[in-house]
PDB file of C-alpha atoms in Angstrom:
ATOM      1  CA  MET O   2       0.000   0.000   0.000  1.00 94.00           C
ATOM      2  CA  ILE O   3       1.358   3.415  -0.984  1.00 98.00           C
ATOM      3  CA  LYS O   4       1.734   5.758   1.984  1.00 98.00           C
ATOM      4  CA  ALA O   5       4.161   8.379   0.599  1.00 99.00           C
ATOM      5  CA  ILE O   6       4.438  10.032  -2.818  1.00 99.00           C
ATOM      6  CA  PHE O   7       7.356  12.215  -3.950  1.00 99.00           C
ATOM      7  CA  PHE O   8       6.924  14.784  -6.728  1.00 99.00           C
ATOM      8  CA  ASP O   9       9.573  16.531  -8.787  1.00 98.00           C
ATOM      9  CA  ILE O  10       8.571  20.083  -9.737  1.00 96.00           C
ATOM     10  CA  ASP O  11       9.881  21.222 -13.131  1.00 92.00           C
ATOM     11  CA  GLY O  12       8.376  19.199 -15.961  1.00 94.00           C
ATOM     12  CA  THR O  13       6.520  16.947 -13.522  1.00 97.00           C
ATOM     13  CA  LEU O  14       4.352  18.953 -11.156  1.00 96.00           C
ATOM     14  CA  LYS O  15       4.770  22.252 -13.009  1.00 93.00           C
ATOM     15  CA  SER O  16       4.487  22.683 -16.760  1.00 90.00           C
ATOM     16  CA  PHE O  17       7.318  24.365 -18.636  1.00 89.00           C
ATOM     17  CA  LYS O  18       4.624  25.849 -20.903  1.00 90.00           C
ATOM     18  CA  THR O  19       2.343  27.396 -18.284  1.00 90.00           C
ATOM     19  CA  HIS O  20       4.707  27.582 -15.242  1.00 87.00           C
ATOM     20  CA  SER O  21       1.821  26.309 -13.138  1.00 91.00           C
ATOM     21  CA  ILE O  22       0.405  23.087 -11.718  1.00 96.00           C
ATOM     22  CA  PRO O  23      -2.493  21.657 -13.763  1.00 96.00           C
ATOM     23  CA  GLN O  24      -5.821  21.664 -11.954  1.00 97.00           C
ATOM     24  CA  SER O  25      -6.051  17.906 -12.470  1.00 98.00           C
ATOM     25  CA  ALA O  26      -2.842  17.441 -10.457  1.00 98.00           C
ATOM     26  CA  ILE O  27      -4.025  19.776  -7.695  1.00 98.00           C
ATOM     27  CA  ASP O  28      -7.272  17.841  -7.347  1.00 98.00           C
ATOM     28  CA  ALA O  29      -5.491  14.480  -7.463  1.00 98.00           C
ATOM     29  CA  ILE O  30      -2.953  15.407  -4.786  1.00 98.00           C
ATOM     30  CA  ASN O  31      -5.672  16.708  -2.505  1.00 98.00           C
ATOM     31  CA  GLN O  32      -7.559  13.429  -2.986  1.00 98.00           C
ATOM     32  CA  VAL O  33      -4.593  11.241  -2.009  1.00 98.00           C
ATOM     33  CA  LYS O  34      -3.940  13.469   0.986  1.00 98.00           C
ATOM     34  CA  SER O  35      -7.536  12.979   2.105  1.00 98.00           C
ATOM     35  CA  LYS O  36      -6.778   9.234   2.246  1.00 97.00           C
ATOM     36  CA  GLY O  37      -3.892   9.816   4.639  1.00 98.00           C
ATOM     37  CA  ILE O  38      -1.132   9.442   2.054  1.00 99.00           C
ATOM     38  CA  LYS O  39       1.789  11.770   2.722  1.00 99.00           C
ATOM     39  CA  VAL O  40       3.028  13.923  -0.158  1.00 99.00           C
ATOM     40  CA  PHE O  41       6.453  15.445  -0.648  1.00 99.00           C
ATOM     41  CA  ILE O  42       8.282  17.756  -3.012  1.00 98.00           C
ATOM     42  CA  ALA O  43      11.563  16.369  -4.396  1.00 98.00           C
ATOM     43  CA  THR O  44      13.353  19.032  -6.414  1.00 96.00           C
ATOM     44  CA  GLY O  45      16.721  20.363  -7.441  1.00 92.00           C
ATOM     45  CA  ARG O  46      15.466  23.839  -6.618  1.00 92.00           C
ATOM     46  CA  TYR O  47      16.500  25.938  -3.641  1.00 92.00           C
ATOM     47  CA  PHE O  48      13.617  26.105  -1.131  1.00 94.00           C
ATOM     48  CA  ASN O  49      13.057  29.821  -1.723  1.00 89.00           C
ATOM     49  CA  GLN O  50      12.727  29.110  -5.457  1.00 87.00           C
ATOM     50  CA  ILE O  51       9.852  26.670  -5.091  1.00 91.00           C
ATOM     51  CA  GLY O  52       7.345  29.486  -5.259  1.00 82.00           C
ATOM     52  CA  ASP O  53       3.595  29.171  -5.639  1.00 81.00           C
ATOM     53  CA  LEU O  54       2.248  25.632  -5.358  1.00 91.00           C
ATOM     54  CA  ASN O  55      -1.340  26.656  -6.049  1.00 89.00           C
ATOM     55  CA  GLY O  56      -2.391  26.312  -2.422  1.00 92.00           C
ATOM     56  CA  LEU O  57      -1.156  22.734  -2.066  1.00 96.00           C
ATOM     57  CA  THR O  58       0.452  21.780   1.233  1.00 96.00           C
ATOM     58  CA  PHE O  59       3.134  19.107   1.571  1.00 98.00           C
ATOM     59  CA  ASP O  60       4.455  16.951   4.385  1.00 98.00           C
ATOM     60  CA  GLY O  61       8.050  17.713   3.497  1.00 98.00           C
ATOM     61  CA  PHE O  62      10.413  19.181   0.944  1.00 98.00           C
ATOM     62  CA  ILE O  63      13.475  17.470  -0.504  1.00 98.00           C
ATOM     63  CA  THR O  64      15.328  20.418  -2.012  1.00 97.00           C
ATOM     64  CA  LEU O  65      18.697  20.794  -3.722  1.00 96.00           C
ATOM     65  CA  ASN O  66      18.463  17.146  -4.798  1.00 94.00           C
ATOM     66  CA  GLY O  67      18.428  15.899  -1.224  1.00 96.00           C
ATOM     67  CA  ALA O  68      21.055  18.220   0.252  1.00 97.00           C
ATOM     68  CA  HIS O  69      18.459  20.205   2.212  1.00 98.00           C
ATOM     69  CA  CYS O  70      15.345  18.543   3.686  1.00 98.00           C
ATOM     70  CA  ILE O  71      12.588  20.563   5.332  1.00 98.00           C
ATOM     71  CA  ASN O  72       9.518  19.204   7.116  1.00 98.00           C
ATOM     72  CA  GLY O  73       5.931  20.337   6.660  1.00 96.00           C
ATOM     73  CA  GLU O  74       6.386  22.957   9.383  1.00 96.00           C
ATOM     74  CA  TYR O  75       9.284  24.442   7.354  1.00 95.00           C
ATOM     75  CA  GLN O  76      11.967  23.259   9.774  1.00 97.00           C
ATOM     76  CA  THR O  77      15.267  21.912   8.472  1.00 97.00           C
ATOM     77  CA  ILE O  78      15.769  18.247   9.336  1.00 97.00           C
ATOM     78  CA  PHE O  79      18.897  17.552   7.243  1.00 98.00           C
ATOM     79  CA  THR O  80      21.672  19.292   5.326  1.00 97.00           C
ATOM     80  CA  ASN O  81      24.559  17.781   3.344  1.00 97.00           C
ATOM     81  CA  PRO O  82      27.163  20.409   2.370  1.00 98.00           C
ATOM     82  CA  ILE O  83      29.950  20.190  -0.199  1.00 98.00           C
ATOM     83  CA  PRO O  84      33.422  20.066   1.436  1.00 97.00           C
ATOM     84  CA  LYS O  85      34.902  23.537   1.889  1.00 97.00           C
ATOM     85  CA  ASP O  86      38.145  22.617   0.121  1.00 97.00           C
ATOM     86  CA  ASN O  87      36.168  21.757  -3.029  1.00 98.00           C
ATOM     87  CA  ILE O  88      34.521  25.188  -2.989  1.00 98.00           C
ATOM     88  CA  GLU O  89      37.905  26.869  -2.521  1.00 97.00           C
ATOM     89  CA  ALA O  90      39.337  24.810  -5.387  1.00 97.00           C
ATOM     90  CA  LEU O  91      36.492  25.860  -7.700  1.00 97.00           C
ATOM     91  CA  LEU O  92      36.986  29.532  -6.864  1.00 97.00           C
ATOM     92  CA  ARG O  93      40.693  29.183  -7.731  1.00 97.00           C
ATOM     93  CA  TYR O  94      39.776  27.389 -10.961  1.00 97.00           C
ATOM     94  CA  HIS O  95      37.440  30.261 -11.875  1.00 97.00           C
ATOM     95  CA  LYS O  96      40.242  32.741 -11.294  1.00 96.00           C
ATOM     96  CA  GLU O  97      43.183  30.887 -12.806  1.00 96.00           C
ATOM     97  CA  VAL O  98      41.819  28.537 -15.488  1.00 96.00           C
ATOM     98  CA  PHE O  99      38.262  29.074 -16.706  1.00 95.00           C
ATOM     99  CA  SER O 100      35.367  31.016 -15.280  1.00 96.00           C
ATOM    100  CA  PHE O 101      31.817  29.804 -15.887  1.00 98.00           C
ATOM    101  CA  PRO O 102      28.561  30.903 -14.252  1.00 98.00           C
ATOM    102  CA  SER O 103      28.116  29.103 -10.939  1.00 98.00           C
ATOM    103  CA  ILE O 104      25.254  29.532  -8.505  1.00 97.00           C
ATOM    104  CA  PHE O 105      26.387  28.725  -4.959  1.00 98.00           C
ATOM    105  CA  ILE O 106      23.468  27.786  -2.717  1.00 97.00           C
ATOM    106  CA  THR O 107      23.504  27.611   1.078  1.00 96.00           C
ATOM    107  CA  GLU O 108      20.606  27.015   3.439  1.00 94.00           C
ATOM    108  CA  LYS O 109      20.038  30.757   3.723  1.00 91.00           C
ATOM    109  CA  ARG O 110      20.880  32.282   0.347  1.00 94.00           C
ATOM    110  CA  GLU O 111      22.141  31.873  -3.201  1.00 95.00           C
ATOM    111  CA  VAL O 112      24.766  33.877  -5.073  1.00 97.00           C
ATOM    112  CA  ILE O 113      26.163  33.711  -8.611  1.00 98.00           C
ATOM    113  CA  ASN O 114      29.574  34.870  -9.822  1.00 97.00           C
ATOM    114  CA  PHE O 115      28.249  36.328 -13.104  1.00 98.00           C
ATOM    115  CA  ILE O 116      25.244  36.044 -15.435  1.00 98.00           C
ATOM    116  CA  ASP O 117      25.289  35.144 -19.132  1.00 98.00           C
ATOM    117  CA  GLU O 118      22.689  34.220 -21.754  1.00 97.00           C
ATOM    118  CA  ASN O 119      22.528  30.590 -20.564  1.00 97.00           C
ATOM    119  CA  VAL O 120      21.702  31.667 -17.021  1.00 98.00           C
ATOM    120  CA  ARG O 121      18.991  33.970 -18.344  1.00 98.00           C
ATOM    121  CA  ALA O 122      17.555  31.182 -20.508  1.00 96.00           C
ATOM    122  CA  ILE O 123      17.204  28.761 -17.577  1.00 95.00           C
ATOM    123  CA  SER O 124      15.769  31.479 -15.335  1.00 94.00           C
ATOM    124  CA  GLN O 125      13.092  32.134 -17.946  1.00 94.00           C
ATOM    125  CA  LEU O 126      12.444  28.424 -18.525  1.00 91.00           C
ATOM    126  CA  VAL O 127      11.716  27.657 -14.869  1.00 87.00           C
ATOM    127  CA  ASP O 128      10.199  31.082 -14.163  1.00 88.00           C
ATOM    128  CA  VAL O 129      12.444  32.072 -11.262  1.00 89.00           C
ATOM    129  CA  PRO O 130      14.311  35.351 -10.680  1.00 92.00           C
ATOM    130  CA  LEU O 131      17.989  35.606 -11.543  1.00 95.00           C
ATOM    131  CA  SER O 132      20.288  34.905  -8.620  1.00 95.00           C
ATOM    132  CA  PRO O 133      22.022  37.980  -7.170  1.00 96.00           C
ATOM    133  CA  VAL O 134      25.622  38.480  -8.278  1.00 98.00           C
ATOM    134  CA  GLY O 135      28.086  38.391  -5.411  1.00 96.00           C
ATOM    135  CA  GLN O 136      30.643  36.402  -3.450  1.00 94.00           C
ATOM    136  CA  LEU O 137      30.533  33.817  -0.701  1.00 95.00           C
ATOM    137  CA  THR O 138      31.734  34.821   2.730  1.00 93.00           C
ATOM    138  CA  GLU O 139      34.470  32.752   4.358  1.00 92.00           C
ATOM    139  CA  ALA O 140      31.910  31.078   6.623  1.00 92.00           C
ATOM    140  CA  GLU O 141      29.582  30.291   3.722  1.00 96.00           C
ATOM    141  CA  MET O 142      32.303  28.328   1.925  1.00 93.00           C
ATOM    142  CA  ALA O 143      31.676  25.524   4.427  1.00 95.00           C
ATOM    143  CA  GLU O 144      27.907  25.734   3.989  1.00 95.00           C
ATOM    144  CA  VAL O 145      27.366  25.319   0.227  1.00 97.00           C
ATOM    145  CA  LEU O 146      24.749  22.628  -0.385  1.00 98.00           C
ATOM    146  CA  GLN O 147      24.621  22.783  -4.183  1.00 98.00           C
ATOM    147  CA  ILE O 148      26.337  24.443  -7.116  1.00 98.00           C
ATOM    148  CA  ASP O 149      24.405  25.046 -10.314  1.00 97.00           C
ATOM    149  CA  ALA O 150      27.288  24.916 -12.789  1.00 98.00           C
ATOM    150  CA  PHE O 151      26.662  26.266 -16.288  1.00 98.00           C
ATOM    151  CA  ILE O 152      29.008  23.930 -18.157  1.00 96.00           C
ATOM    152  CA  ASN O 153      28.623  21.308 -20.881  1.00 95.00           C
ATOM    153  CA  ASP O 154      29.176  17.556 -20.495  1.00 92.00           C
ATOM    154  CA  ASN O 155      32.889  17.643 -21.360  1.00 93.00           C
ATOM    155  CA  GLN O 156      33.575  20.563 -19.035  1.00 95.00           C
ATOM    156  CA  GLU O 157      31.625  18.767 -16.310  1.00 96.00           C
ATOM    157  CA  LYS O 158      33.902  15.732 -16.560  1.00 95.00           C
ATOM    158  CA  GLU O 159      37.006  17.918 -16.271  1.00 95.00           C
ATOM    159  CA  VAL O 160      35.712  19.946 -13.336  1.00 97.00           C
ATOM    160  CA  LEU O 161      34.519  16.904 -11.385  1.00 97.00           C
ATOM    161  CA  GLY O 162      37.716  15.034 -12.114  1.00 96.00           C
ATOM    162  CA  THR O 163      40.154  17.786 -11.145  1.00 96.00           C
ATOM    163  CA  VAL O 164      38.376  20.385  -9.011  1.00 98.00           C
ATOM    164  CA  LEU O 165      35.156  19.187  -7.380  1.00 98.00           C
ATOM    165  CA  THR O 166      36.670  15.827  -6.558  1.00 98.00           C
ATOM    166  CA  ASN O 167      34.233  14.995  -3.745  1.00 98.00           C
ATOM    167  CA  CYS O 168      31.146  15.762  -5.802  1.00 98.00           C
ATOM    168  CA  ASP O 169      28.712  14.233  -8.276  1.00 95.00           C
ATOM    169  CA  ALA O 170      26.630  16.006 -10.893  1.00 95.00           C
ATOM    170  CA  SER O 171      23.177  15.432 -12.320  1.00 90.00           C
ATOM    171  CA  ARG O 172      21.392  17.352 -15.021  1.00 88.00           C
ATOM    172  CA  TRP O 173      17.971  17.726 -16.511  1.00 85.00           C
ATOM    173  CA  HIS O 174      19.031  20.344 -19.068  1.00 90.00           C
ATOM    174  CA  PRO O 175      22.106  20.498 -21.344  1.00 92.00           C
ATOM    175  CA  LEU O 176      22.998  24.053 -20.274  1.00 95.00           C
ATOM    176  CA  PHE O 177      23.850  23.281 -16.646  1.00 96.00           C
ATOM    177  CA  ALA O 178      24.441  20.621 -14.018  1.00 95.00           C
ATOM    178  CA  ASP O 179      23.404  20.370 -10.384  1.00 94.00           C
ATOM    179  CA  VAL O 180      26.523  19.589  -8.317  1.00 97.00           C
ATOM    180  CA  ASN O 181      26.219  18.062  -4.846  1.00 97.00           C
ATOM    181  CA  VAL O 182      28.500  16.221  -2.448  1.00 98.00           C
ATOM    182  CA  ARG O 183      29.198  12.681  -3.686  1.00 96.00           C
ATOM    183  CA  GLY O 184      26.524  10.166  -2.732  1.00 93.00           C
ATOM    184  CA  ASN O 185      23.837  12.801  -2.310  1.00 94.00           C
ATOM    185  CA  SER O 186      20.654  12.557  -4.376  1.00 94.00           C
ATOM    186  CA  LYS O 187      16.894  12.759  -4.024  1.00 96.00           C
ATOM    187  CA  ARG O 188      17.209   9.197  -2.741  1.00 96.00           C
ATOM    188  CA  THR O 189      19.067  10.663   0.270  1.00 95.00           C
ATOM    189  CA  GLY O 190      16.092  12.886   1.026  1.00 97.00           C
ATOM    190  CA  ILE O 191      13.647  10.012   0.681  1.00 98.00           C
ATOM    191  CA  ASP O 192      15.591   8.058   3.297  1.00 98.00           C
ATOM    192  CA  LYS O 193      15.493  11.023   5.677  1.00 98.00           C
ATOM    193  CA  PHE O 194      11.720  11.370   5.410  1.00 98.00           C
ATOM    194  CA  LEU O 195      11.070   7.634   5.667  1.00 98.00           C
ATOM    195  CA  GLU O 196      13.015   7.702   8.914  1.00 98.00           C
ATOM    196  CA  TYR O 197      11.314  10.910  10.071  1.00 98.00           C
ATOM    197  CA  TYR O 198       7.779   9.589   9.491  1.00 97.00           C
ATOM    198  CA  LYS O 199       8.592   5.902  10.232  1.00 98.00           C
ATOM    199  CA  LEU O 200       7.541   4.710   6.783  1.00 98.00           C
ATOM    200  CA  ASN O 201       8.846   1.818   4.686  1.00 98.00           C
ATOM    201  CA  LEU O 202      10.442   2.023   1.253  1.00 98.00           C
ATOM    202  CA  SER O 203       7.905  -0.550   0.041  1.00 98.00           C
ATOM    203  CA  GLU O 204       5.202   2.064   0.618  1.00 98.00           C
ATOM    204  CA  THR O 205       6.678   4.741  -1.661  1.00 99.00           C
ATOM    205  CA  MET O 206       5.901   6.187  -5.080  1.00 99.00           C
ATOM    206  CA  ALA O 207       7.600   8.978  -7.028  1.00 99.00           C
ATOM    207  CA  PHE O 208       7.046  11.061 -10.155  1.00 99.00           C
ATOM    208  CA  GLY O 209       9.853  12.591 -12.219  1.00 98.00           C
ATOM    209  CA  ASP O 210      11.070  13.563 -15.665  1.00 96.00           C
ATOM    210  CA  GLY O 211      14.713  14.676 -15.456  1.00 93.00           C
ATOM    211  CA  GLY O 212      18.157  13.189 -15.096  1.00 91.00           C
ATOM    212  CA  ASN O 213      18.239  14.179 -11.439  1.00 92.00           C
ATOM    213  CA  ASP O 214      15.153  11.986 -10.898  1.00 96.00           C
ATOM    214  CA  ILE O 215      16.731   8.726 -12.087  1.00 96.00           C
ATOM    215  CA  GLN O 216      18.034   7.559  -8.711  1.00 94.00           C
ATOM    216  CA  MET O 217      14.735   8.473  -7.068  1.00 97.00           C
ATOM    217  CA  LEU O 218      12.637   6.534  -9.586  1.00 98.00           C
ATOM    218  CA  GLU O 219      14.948   3.518  -9.337  1.00 98.00           C
ATOM    219  CA  TYR O 220      14.789   3.584  -5.541  1.00 98.00           C
ATOM    220  CA  VAL O 221      11.109   3.892  -4.682  1.00 99.00           C
ATOM    221  CA  ALA O 222       8.698   0.984  -4.852  1.00 98.00           C
ATOM    222  CA  LEU O 223       6.833   2.555  -7.773  1.00 99.00           C
ATOM    223  CA  GLY O 224       8.679   4.987 -10.035  1.00 99.00           C
ATOM    224  CA  ILE O 225       6.587   6.972 -12.524  1.00 99.00           C
ATOM    225  CA  ALA O 226       8.160   8.819 -15.463  1.00 99.00           C
ATOM    226  CA  MET O 227       6.295  11.563 -17.262  1.00 98.00           C
ATOM    227  CA  ASP O 228       5.850  11.144 -21.006  1.00 97.00           C
ATOM    228  CA  ASN O 229       7.897  14.340 -21.467  1.00 95.00           C
ATOM    229  CA  ALA O 230      10.852  12.652 -19.697  1.00 95.00           C
ATOM    230  CA  GLY O 231      14.067  11.709 -21.464  1.00 92.00           C
ATOM    231  CA  ASP O 232      14.736   8.128 -22.577  1.00 95.00           C
ATOM    232  CA  LYS O 233      17.183   7.416 -19.730  1.00 95.00           C
ATOM    233  CA  VAL O 234      14.525   8.391 -17.208  1.00 97.00           C
ATOM    234  CA  LYS O 235      11.841   6.290 -18.874  1.00 98.00           C
ATOM    235  CA  GLN O 236      14.143   3.263 -18.929  1.00 98.00           C
ATOM    236  CA  VAL O 237      14.323   3.108 -15.117  1.00 98.00           C
ATOM    237  CA  ALA O 238      10.623   3.788 -14.493  1.00 98.00           C
ATOM    238  CA  ASP O 239       8.067   1.173 -13.523  1.00 98.00           C
ATOM    239  CA  TYR O 240       5.378   3.048 -15.432  1.00 99.00           C
ATOM    240  CA  ILE O 241       5.229   5.882 -17.973  1.00 99.00           C
ATOM    241  CA  THR O 242       2.317   8.241 -17.625  1.00 99.00           C
ATOM    242  CA  ASP O 243       1.158  11.123 -19.814  1.00 98.00           C
ATOM    243  CA  SER O 244       2.993  14.448 -19.880  1.00 97.00           C
ATOM    244  CA  VAL O 245       2.462  17.103 -17.251  1.00 95.00           C
ATOM    245  CA  ASP O 246       0.342  19.064 -19.738  1.00 95.00           C
ATOM    246  CA  ASP O 247      -1.847  16.011 -20.443  1.00 97.00           C
ATOM    247  CA  ASP O 248      -2.856  15.272 -16.841  1.00 98.00           C
ATOM    248  CA  GLY O 249      -0.051  12.759 -16.275  1.00 98.00           C
ATOM    249  CA  ILE O 250      -0.110  12.851 -12.470  1.00 98.00           C
ATOM    250  CA  SER O 251      -3.865  12.454 -12.205  1.00 98.00           C
ATOM    251  CA  ASN O 252      -3.949   9.712 -14.824  1.00 99.00           C
ATOM    252  CA  ALA O 253      -1.219   7.683 -13.108  1.00 99.00           C
ATOM    253  CA  LEU O 254      -2.846   7.967  -9.682  1.00 99.00           C
ATOM    254  CA  LYS O 255      -6.100   6.764 -11.226  1.00 98.00           C
ATOM    255  CA  HIS O 256      -4.295   3.919 -13.008  1.00 98.00           C
ATOM    256  CA  PHE O 257      -2.917   2.621  -9.706  1.00 98.00           C
ATOM    257  CA  GLY O 258      -6.215   3.054  -7.873  1.00 97.00           C
ATOM    258  CA  LEU O 259      -5.018   5.772  -5.526  1.00 98.00           C
ATOM    259  CA  ILE O 260      -7.830   8.158  -6.492  1.00 96.00           C
TER     260      ILE O 260
END
């Protein structure tokens, strides 16, 4: 029996076309909640970037791909920072070798070193404000939970191999990668909430569409890929539903008899 459902935001819960949650998904989530099923956000976004969820309430938020978990009362229950020496190494790399836009995200704020057309394109795509340009303080260098690195696949391999040597990267868009401490993923956040609410992995379900959802969909008992997901995501899913714009969440919950 499903007792917990985890939802990605961009391309899963929210449409890239409308930047909103379809009414069918709102109604469906409220219906499963009325049956006592707990619902969670599982996103690569910073908590302050989640924005309007059309009045929906959630039992917890897995943000920054699992590096920052927040309960339904908006209290932090877990953080997983990148080692400070990796952050220092990246700042040196920016200065001495190659500088690329990098959003550094801590529990309390986000800052970017500079903005280019790729940063603007992603900001527009996900309908969030541009990060403020600035620098990390010395204390914040030990508190970075995620770096949004605007680099291509080849650059990613070089940076992870020589600079961010204690980190992994995941991406749902070719323009940038989410970088977190090695071993961290949305799966990490799921474990934290299963422990927090004393639930079993066999009672879990998740919806996703991006590369940063692969580990989550592989891990839960029932992984659902949206039809707008990439092939690699669909390959690990237990079921492929319709796209976010074609009532995919509602249709899948109906298919499995949850509403």
